[in-house]
Tab-separated table of N, CA and C in Angstrom:
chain	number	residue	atom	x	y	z
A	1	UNK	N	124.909	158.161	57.646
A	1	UNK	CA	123.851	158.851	58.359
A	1	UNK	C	123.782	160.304	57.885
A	2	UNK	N	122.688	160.837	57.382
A	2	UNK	CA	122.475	162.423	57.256
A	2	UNK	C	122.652	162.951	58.407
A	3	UNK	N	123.494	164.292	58.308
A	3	UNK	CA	124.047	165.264	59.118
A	3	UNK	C	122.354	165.665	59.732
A	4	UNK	N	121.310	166.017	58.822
A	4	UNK	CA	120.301	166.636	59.792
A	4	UNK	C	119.482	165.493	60.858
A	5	UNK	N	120.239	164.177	60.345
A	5	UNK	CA	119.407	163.029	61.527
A	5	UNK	C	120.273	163.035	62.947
A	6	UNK	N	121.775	163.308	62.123
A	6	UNK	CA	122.748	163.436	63.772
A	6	UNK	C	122.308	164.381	64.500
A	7	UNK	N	121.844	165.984	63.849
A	7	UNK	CA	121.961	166.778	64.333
A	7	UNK	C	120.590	166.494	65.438
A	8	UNK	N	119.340	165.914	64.887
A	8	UNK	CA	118.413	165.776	65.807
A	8	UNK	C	118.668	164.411	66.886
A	9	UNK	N	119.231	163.594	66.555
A	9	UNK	CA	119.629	162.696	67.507
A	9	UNK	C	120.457	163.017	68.703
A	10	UNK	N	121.485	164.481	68.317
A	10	UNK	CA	121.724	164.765	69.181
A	10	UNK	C	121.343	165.322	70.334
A	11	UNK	N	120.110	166.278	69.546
A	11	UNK	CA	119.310	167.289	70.006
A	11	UNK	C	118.802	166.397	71.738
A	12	UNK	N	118.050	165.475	70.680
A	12	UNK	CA	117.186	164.498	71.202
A	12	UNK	C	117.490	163.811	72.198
A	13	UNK	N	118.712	163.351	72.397
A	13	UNK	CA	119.593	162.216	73.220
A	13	UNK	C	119.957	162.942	74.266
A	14	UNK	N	120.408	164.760	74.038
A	14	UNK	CA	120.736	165.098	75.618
A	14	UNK	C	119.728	166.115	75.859
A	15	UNK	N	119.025	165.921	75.490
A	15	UNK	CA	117.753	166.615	75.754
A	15	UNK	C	118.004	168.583	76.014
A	16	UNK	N	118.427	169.018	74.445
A	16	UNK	CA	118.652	170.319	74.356
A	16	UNK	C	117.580	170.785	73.367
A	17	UNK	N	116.086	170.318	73.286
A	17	UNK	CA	115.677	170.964	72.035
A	17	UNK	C	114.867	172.023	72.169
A	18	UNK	N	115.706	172.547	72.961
A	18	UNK	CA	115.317	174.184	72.778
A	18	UNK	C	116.567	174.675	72.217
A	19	UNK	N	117.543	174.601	71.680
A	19	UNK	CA	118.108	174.395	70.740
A	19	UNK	C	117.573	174.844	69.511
A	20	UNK	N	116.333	173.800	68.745
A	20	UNK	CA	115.985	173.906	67.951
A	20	UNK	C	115.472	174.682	66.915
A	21	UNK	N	114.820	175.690	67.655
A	21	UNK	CA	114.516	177.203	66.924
A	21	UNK	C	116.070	177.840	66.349
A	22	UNK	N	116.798	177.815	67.273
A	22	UNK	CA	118.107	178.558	66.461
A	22	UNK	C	118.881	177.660	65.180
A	23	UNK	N	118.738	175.902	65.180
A	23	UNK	CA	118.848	175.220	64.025
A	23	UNK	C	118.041	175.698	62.712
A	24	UNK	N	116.898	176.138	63.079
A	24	UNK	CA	116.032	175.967	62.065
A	24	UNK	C	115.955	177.248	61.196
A	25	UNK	N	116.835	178.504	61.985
A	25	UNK	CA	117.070	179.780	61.452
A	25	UNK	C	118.063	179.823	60.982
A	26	UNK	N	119.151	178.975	61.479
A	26	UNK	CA	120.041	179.082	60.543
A	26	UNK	C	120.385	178.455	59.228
A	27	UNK	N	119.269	177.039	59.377
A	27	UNK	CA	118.799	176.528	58.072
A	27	UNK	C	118.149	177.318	57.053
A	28	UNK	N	117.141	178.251	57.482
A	28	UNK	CA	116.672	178.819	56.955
A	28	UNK	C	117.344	180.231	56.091
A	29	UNK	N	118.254	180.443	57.025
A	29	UNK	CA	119.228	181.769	56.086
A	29	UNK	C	119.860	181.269	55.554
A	30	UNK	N	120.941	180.223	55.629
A	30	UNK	CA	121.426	179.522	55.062
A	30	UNK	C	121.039	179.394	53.296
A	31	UNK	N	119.539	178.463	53.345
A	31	UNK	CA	118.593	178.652	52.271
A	31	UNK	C	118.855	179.971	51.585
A	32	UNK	N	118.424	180.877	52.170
A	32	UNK	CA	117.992	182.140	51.790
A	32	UNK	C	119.476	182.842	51.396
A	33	UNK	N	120.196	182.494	52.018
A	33	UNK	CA	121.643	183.127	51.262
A	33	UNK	C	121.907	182.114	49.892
A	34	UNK	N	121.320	181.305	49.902
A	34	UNK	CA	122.460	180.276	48.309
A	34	UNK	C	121.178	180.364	47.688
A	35	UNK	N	119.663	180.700	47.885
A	35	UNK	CA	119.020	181.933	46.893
A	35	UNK	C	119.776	183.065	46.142
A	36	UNK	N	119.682	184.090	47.044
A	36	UNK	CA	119.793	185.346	46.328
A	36	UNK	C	121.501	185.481	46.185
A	37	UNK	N	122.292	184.144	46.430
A	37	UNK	CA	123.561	184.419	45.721
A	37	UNK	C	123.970	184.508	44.522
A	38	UNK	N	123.488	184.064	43.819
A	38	UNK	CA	123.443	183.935	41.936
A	38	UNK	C	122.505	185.484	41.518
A	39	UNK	N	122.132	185.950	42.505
A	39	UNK	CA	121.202	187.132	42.087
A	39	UNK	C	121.943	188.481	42.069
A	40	UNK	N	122.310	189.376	41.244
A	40	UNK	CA	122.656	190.813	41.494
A	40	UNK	C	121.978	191.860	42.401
A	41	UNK	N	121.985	191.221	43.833
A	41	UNK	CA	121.172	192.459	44.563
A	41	UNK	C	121.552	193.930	44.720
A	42	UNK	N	122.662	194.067	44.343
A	42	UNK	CA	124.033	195.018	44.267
A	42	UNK	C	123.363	196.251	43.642
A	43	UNK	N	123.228	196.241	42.309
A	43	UNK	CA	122.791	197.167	41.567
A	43	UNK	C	121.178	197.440	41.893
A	44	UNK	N	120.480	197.068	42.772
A	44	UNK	CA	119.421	197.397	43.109
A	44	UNK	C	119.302	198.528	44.016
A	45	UNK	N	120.420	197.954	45.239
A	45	UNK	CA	120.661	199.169	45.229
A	45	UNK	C	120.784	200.530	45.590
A	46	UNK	N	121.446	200.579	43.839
A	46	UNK	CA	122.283	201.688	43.770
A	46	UNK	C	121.445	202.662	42.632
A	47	UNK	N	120.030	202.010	42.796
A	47	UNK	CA	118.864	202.551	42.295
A	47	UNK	C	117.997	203.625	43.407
A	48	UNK	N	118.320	203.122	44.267
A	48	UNK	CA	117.574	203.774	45.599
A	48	UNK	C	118.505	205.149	46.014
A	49	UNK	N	119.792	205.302	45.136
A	49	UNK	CA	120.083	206.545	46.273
A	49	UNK	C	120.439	207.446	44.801
């Protein structure tokens, strides 16, 4: 079973899906961190000061 079908079955089954907005942000940074991890944001910066 995929982890994101448990995670909504769970949601679903005890009836917490208000829950759901905070799943979906942390999916979303999540995303957004294993983006800009391979990226040098570092030296950017150290352009600004």
């Amino acid at each position: 079973m995929n982890p994101l079908s448990s995670v909504w079955t769970f949601l679903k089954t005890r009836k917490k899906l208000w829950l759901m907005p905070s799943v979906v942000m942390i999916l979303l940074l999540g995303g957004a961190y294993l983006l800009v991890k391979g990226i040098s944001v570092g030296s950017f910066n150290y352009t600004r000061f």
